[in-house]
PDB file of C-alpha atoms in Angstrom:
ATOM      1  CA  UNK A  28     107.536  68.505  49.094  1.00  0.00           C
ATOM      2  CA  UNK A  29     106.199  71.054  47.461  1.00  0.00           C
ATOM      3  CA  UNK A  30     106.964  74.977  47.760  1.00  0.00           C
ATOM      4  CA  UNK A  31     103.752  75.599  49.579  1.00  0.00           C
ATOM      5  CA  UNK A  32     104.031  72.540  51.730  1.00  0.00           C
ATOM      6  CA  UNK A  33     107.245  73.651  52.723  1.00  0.00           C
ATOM      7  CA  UNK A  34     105.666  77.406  53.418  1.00  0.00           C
ATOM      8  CA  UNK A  35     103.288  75.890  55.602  1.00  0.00           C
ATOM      9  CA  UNK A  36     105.969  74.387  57.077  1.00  0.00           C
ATOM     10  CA  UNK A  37     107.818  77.429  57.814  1.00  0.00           C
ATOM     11  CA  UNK A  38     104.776  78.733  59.181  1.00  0.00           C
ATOM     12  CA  UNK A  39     103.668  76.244  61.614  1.00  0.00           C
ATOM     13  CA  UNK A  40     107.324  76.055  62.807  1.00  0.00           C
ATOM     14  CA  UNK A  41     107.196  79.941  63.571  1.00  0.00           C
ATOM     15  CA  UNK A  42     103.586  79.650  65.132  1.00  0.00           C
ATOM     16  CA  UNK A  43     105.278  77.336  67.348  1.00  0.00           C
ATOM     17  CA  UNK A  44     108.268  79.412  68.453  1.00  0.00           C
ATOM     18  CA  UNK A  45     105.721  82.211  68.759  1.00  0.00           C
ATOM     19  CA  UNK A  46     103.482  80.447  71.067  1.00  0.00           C
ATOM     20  CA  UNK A  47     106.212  79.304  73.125  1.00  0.00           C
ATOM     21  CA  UNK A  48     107.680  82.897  73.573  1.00  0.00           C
ATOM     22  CA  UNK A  49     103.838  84.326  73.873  1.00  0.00           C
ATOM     23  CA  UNK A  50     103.215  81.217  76.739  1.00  0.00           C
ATOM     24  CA  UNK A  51     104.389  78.535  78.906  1.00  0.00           C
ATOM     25  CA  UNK A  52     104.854  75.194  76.840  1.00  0.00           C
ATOM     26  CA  UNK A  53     101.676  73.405  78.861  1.00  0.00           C
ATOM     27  CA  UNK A  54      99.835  75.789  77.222  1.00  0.00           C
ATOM     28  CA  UNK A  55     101.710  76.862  73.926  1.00  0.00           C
ATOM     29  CA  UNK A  56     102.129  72.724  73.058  1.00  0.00           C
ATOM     30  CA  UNK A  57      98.200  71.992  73.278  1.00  0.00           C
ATOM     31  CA  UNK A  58      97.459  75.029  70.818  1.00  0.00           C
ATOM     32  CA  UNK A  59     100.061  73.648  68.412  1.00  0.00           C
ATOM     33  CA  UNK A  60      98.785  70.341  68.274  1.00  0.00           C
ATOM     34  CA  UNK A  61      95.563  71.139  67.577  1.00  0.00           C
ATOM     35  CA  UNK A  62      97.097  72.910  64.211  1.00  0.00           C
ATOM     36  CA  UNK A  63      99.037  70.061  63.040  1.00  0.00           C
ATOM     37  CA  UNK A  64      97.412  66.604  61.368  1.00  0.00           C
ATOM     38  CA  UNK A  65      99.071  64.218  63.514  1.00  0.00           C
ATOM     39  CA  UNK A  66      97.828  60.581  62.779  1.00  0.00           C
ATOM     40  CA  UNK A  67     100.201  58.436  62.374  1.00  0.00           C
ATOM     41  CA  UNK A  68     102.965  61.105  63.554  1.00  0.00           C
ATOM     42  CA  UNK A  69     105.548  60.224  66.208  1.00  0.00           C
ATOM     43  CA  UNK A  70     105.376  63.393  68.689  1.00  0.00           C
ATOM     44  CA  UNK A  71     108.633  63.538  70.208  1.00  0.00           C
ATOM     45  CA  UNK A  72     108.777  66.213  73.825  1.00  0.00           C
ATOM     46  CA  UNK A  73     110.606  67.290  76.546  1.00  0.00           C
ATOM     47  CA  UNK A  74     110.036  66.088  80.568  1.00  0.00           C
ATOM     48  CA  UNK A  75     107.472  69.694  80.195  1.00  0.00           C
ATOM     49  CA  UNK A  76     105.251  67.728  78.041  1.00  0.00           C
ATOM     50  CA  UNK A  77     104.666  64.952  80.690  1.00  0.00           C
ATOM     51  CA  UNK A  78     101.024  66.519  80.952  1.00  0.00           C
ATOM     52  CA  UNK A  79      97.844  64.118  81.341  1.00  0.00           C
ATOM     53  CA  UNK A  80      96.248  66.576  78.857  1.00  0.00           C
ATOM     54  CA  UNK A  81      99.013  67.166  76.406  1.00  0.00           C
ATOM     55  CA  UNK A  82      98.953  63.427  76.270  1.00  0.00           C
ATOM     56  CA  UNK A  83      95.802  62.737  75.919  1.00  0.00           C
ATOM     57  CA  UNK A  84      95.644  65.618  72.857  1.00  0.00           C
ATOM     58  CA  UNK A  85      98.267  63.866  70.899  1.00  0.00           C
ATOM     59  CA  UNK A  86      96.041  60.593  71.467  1.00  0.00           C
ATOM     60  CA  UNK A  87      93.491  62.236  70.031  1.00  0.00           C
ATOM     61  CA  UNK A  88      95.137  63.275  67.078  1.00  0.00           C
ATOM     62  CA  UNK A  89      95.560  59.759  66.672  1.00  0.00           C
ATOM     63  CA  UNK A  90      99.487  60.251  66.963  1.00  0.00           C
ATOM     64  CA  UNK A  91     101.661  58.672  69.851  1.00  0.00           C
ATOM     65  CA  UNK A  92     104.254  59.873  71.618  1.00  0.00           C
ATOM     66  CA  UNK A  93     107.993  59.943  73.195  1.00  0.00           C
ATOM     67  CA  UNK A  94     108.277  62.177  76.023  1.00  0.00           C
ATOM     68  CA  UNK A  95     111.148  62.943  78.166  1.00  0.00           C
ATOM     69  CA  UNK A  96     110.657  62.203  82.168  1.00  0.00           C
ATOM     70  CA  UNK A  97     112.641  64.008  84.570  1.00  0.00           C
ATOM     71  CA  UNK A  98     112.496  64.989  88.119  1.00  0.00           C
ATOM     72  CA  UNK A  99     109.649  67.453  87.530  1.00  0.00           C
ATOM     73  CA  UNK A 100     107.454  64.499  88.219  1.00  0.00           C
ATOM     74  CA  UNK A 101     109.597  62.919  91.290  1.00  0.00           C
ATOM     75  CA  UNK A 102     107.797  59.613  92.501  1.00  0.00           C
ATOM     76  CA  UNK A 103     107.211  58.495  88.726  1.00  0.00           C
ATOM     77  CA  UNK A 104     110.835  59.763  87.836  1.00  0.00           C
ATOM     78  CA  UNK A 105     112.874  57.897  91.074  1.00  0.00           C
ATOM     79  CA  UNK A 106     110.832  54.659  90.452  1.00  0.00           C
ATOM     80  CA  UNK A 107     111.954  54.389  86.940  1.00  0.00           C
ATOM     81  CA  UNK A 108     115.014  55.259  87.725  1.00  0.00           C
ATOM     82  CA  UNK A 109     115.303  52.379  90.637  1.00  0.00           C
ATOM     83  CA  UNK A 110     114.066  50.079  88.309  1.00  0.00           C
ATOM     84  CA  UNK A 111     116.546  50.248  86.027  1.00  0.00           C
ATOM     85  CA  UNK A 112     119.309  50.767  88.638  1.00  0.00           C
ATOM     86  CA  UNK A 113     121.846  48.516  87.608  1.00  0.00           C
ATOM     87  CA  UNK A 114     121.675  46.336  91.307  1.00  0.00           C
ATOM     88  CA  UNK A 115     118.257  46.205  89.970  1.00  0.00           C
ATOM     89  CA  UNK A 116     119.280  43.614  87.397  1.00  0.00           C
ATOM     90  CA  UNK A 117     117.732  40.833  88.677  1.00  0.00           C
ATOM     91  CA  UNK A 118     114.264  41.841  88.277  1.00  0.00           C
ATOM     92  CA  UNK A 119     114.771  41.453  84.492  1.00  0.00           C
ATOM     93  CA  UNK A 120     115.014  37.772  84.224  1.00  0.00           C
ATOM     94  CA  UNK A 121     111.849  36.626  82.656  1.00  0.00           C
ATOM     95  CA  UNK A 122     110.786  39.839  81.397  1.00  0.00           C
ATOM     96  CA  UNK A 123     110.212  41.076  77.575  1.00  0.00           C
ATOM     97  CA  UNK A 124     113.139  43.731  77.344  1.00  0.00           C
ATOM     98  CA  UNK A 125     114.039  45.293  74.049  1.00  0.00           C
ATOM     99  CA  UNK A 126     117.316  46.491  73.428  1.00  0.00           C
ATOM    100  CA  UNK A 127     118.708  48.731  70.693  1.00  0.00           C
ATOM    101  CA  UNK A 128     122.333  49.459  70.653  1.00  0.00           C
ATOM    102  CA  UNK A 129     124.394  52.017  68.151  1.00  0.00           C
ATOM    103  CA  UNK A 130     127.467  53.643  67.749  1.00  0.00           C
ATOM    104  CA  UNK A 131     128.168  56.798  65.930  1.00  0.00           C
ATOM    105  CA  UNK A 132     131.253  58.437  64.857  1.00  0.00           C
ATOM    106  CA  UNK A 133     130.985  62.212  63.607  1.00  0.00           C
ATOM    107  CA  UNK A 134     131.612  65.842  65.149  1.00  0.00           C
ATOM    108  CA  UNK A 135     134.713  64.435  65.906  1.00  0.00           C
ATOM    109  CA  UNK A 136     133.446  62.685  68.393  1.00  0.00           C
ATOM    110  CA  UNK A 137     132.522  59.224  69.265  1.00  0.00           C
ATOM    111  CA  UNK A 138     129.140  58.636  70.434  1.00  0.00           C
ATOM    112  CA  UNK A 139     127.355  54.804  71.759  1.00  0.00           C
ATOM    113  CA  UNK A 140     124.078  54.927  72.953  1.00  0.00           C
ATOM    114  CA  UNK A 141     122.213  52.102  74.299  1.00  0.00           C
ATOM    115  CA  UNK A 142     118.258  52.205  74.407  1.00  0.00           C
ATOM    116  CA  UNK A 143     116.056  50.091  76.712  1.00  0.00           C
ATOM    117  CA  UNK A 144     112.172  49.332  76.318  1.00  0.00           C
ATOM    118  CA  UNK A 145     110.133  47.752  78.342  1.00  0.00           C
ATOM    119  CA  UNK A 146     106.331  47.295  77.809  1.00  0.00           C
ATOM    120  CA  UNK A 147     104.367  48.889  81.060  1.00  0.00           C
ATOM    121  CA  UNK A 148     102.833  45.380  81.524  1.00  0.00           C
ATOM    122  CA  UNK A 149     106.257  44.299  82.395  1.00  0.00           C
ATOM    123  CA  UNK A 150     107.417  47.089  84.328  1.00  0.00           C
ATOM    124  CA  UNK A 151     104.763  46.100  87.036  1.00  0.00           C
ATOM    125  CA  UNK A 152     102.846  48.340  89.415  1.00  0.00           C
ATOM    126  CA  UNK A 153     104.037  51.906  89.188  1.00  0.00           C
ATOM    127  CA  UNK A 154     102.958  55.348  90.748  1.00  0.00           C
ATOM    128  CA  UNK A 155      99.321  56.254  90.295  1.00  0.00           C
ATOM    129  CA  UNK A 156     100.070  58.965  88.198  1.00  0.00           C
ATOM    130  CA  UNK A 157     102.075  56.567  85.266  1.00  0.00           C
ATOM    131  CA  UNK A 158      98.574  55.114  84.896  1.00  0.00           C
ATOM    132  CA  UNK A 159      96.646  58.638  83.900  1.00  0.00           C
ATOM    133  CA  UNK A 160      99.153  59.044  81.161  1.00  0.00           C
ATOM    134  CA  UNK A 161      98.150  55.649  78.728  1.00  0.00           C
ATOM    135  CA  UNK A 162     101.924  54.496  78.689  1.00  0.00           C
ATOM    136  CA  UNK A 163     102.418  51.510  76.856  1.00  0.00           C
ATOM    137  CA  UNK A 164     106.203  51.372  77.062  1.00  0.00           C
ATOM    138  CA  UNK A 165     108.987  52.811  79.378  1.00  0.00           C
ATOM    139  CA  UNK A 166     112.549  53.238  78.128  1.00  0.00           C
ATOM    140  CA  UNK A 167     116.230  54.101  79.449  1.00  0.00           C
ATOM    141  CA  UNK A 168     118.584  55.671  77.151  1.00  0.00           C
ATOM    142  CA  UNK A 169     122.287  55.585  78.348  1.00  0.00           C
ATOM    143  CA  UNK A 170     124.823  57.897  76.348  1.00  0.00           C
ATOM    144  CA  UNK A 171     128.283  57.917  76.289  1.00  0.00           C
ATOM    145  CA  UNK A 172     130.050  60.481  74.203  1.00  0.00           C
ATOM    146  CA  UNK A 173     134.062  60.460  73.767  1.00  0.00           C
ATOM    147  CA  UNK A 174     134.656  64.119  72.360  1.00  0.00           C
ATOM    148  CA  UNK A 175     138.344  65.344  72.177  1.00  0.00           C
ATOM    149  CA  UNK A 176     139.212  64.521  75.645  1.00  0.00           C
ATOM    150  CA  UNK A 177     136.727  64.280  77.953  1.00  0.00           C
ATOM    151  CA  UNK A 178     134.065  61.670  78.159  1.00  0.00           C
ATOM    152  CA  UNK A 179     130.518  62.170  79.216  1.00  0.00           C
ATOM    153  CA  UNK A 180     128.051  59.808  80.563  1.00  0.00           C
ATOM    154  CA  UNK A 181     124.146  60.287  80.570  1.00  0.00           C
ATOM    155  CA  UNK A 182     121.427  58.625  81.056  1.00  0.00           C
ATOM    156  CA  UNK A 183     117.890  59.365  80.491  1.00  0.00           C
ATOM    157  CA  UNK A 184     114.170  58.241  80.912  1.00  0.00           C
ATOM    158  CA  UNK A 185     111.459  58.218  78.863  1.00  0.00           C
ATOM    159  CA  UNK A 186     107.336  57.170  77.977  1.00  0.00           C
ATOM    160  CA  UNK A 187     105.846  56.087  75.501  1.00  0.00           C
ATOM    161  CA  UNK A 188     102.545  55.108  73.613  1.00  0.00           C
ATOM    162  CA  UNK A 189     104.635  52.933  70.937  1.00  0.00           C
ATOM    163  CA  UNK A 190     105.105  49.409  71.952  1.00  0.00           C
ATOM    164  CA  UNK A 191     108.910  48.282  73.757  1.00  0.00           C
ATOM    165  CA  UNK A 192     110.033  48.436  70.202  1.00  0.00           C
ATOM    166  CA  UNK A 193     114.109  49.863  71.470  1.00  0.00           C
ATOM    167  CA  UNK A 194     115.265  50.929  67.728  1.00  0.00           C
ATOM    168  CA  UNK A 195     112.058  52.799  66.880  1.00  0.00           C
ATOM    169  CA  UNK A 196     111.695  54.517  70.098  1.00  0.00           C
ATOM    170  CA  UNK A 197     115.355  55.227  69.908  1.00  0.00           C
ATOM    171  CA  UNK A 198     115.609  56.605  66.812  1.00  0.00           C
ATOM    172  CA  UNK A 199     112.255  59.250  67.401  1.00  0.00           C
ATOM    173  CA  UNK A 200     114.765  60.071  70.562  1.00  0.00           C
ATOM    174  CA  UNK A 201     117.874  60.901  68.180  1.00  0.00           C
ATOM    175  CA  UNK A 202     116.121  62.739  65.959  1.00  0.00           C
ATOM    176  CA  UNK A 203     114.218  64.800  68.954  1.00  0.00           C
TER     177      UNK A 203
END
C-alpha cells in the first residue's frame, strides 16, 4: 500500500468516526458507503445496520454483507433464535447446514467458537421483514471464552448476502 493509499485510508476512517459523532449510524453509515468503492468488499455491521436501505446501498455498491441481528428487530430476532434453539434440532435433518469450528489460544485466554450457516432457502418461511432485506444466508455464532477463571458463553445471530459458506462468514465476523 502505498503512502497515499494509506492517507486516504486514514482519512476515510476519520470521516467515518466524524459522521458517526456528527449523526446517528442509519444515517452516518449510508454517507460512508457512498465514499468507499465497495465491489467485491465484505461489509461487516452491527444489529444498527439491519436497515432495508443500508442494505440495499451496500448491494449497490456491488459489495455484500454480514450484519449483526439483535433484539432491535424482535419478531425476525426471536424466530432465528427459536430456530436454532437447541430442542430445535430436529428440524435440521435434511437440511444444507454449514459448519465452521475453531479454537484459539492467545490473551491468555482460550477461546472456541462455533459458526452456523444456513442458506435462507433452507431456513423456510420467516418474518416478512427477513424478505425486504435480500438475505441469502442466516448464521449462529456460539462463543465460549475460558479467560483466567471465569468462563463466558455467547451466542449471536447474524445475515448475510454471502452464501451458507460457515468459515467465510465466520472469519468476516472475527475480524468485525
Amino acid at each position: 500500500m502505498s503512502r497515499n493509499q494509506k492517507h486516504l485510508l486514514t482519512d476515510i476512517l476519520v470521516i467515518a468516526i466524524l459522521a458517526v459523532i456528527a449523526a446517528n449510524e442509519i444515517t452516518a453509515i449510508p454517507a460512508l458507503l457512498e465514499l468507499l468503492a465497495l465491489q467485491g468488499a465484505i461489509i461487516t455491521l452491527d444489529a444498527m445496520g439491519t436497515q432495508t436501505a443500508i442494505i440495499n446501498h451496500i448491494q449497490a455498491k456491488k459489495a455484500d454483507y454480514v450484519i449483526a441481528l439483535k433484539a432491535n428487530h424482535p419478531t425476525l430476532y426471536t424466530q432465528v433464535k427459536n430456530w436454532f434453539e437447541p430442542d430445535q434440532a430436529h428440524q435440521f435433518d435434511g437440511i444444507q447446514f454449514i459448519y465452521d469450528y475453531r479454537l484459539e489460544k492467545g490473551h491468555h485466554r482460550l477461546e472456541k467458537r462455533w459458526c452456523s450457516a444456513v442458506s435462507l432457502e433452507a431456513f423456510g418461511g420467516l418474518y416478512q421483514q427477513a424478505q425486504s432485506l435480500v438475505i441469502q444466508s442466516i448464521i449462529m455464532v456460539k462463543r465460549v471464552r475460558h479467560p483466567s477463571h471465569k468462563t463466558t458463553y455467547e451466542v449471536q445471530f447474524y445475515l448475510s448476502y454471502l452464501a451458507a459458506d460457515a468459515q467465510k462468514i465466520g472469519n468476516a465476523i472475527r475480524k468485525h
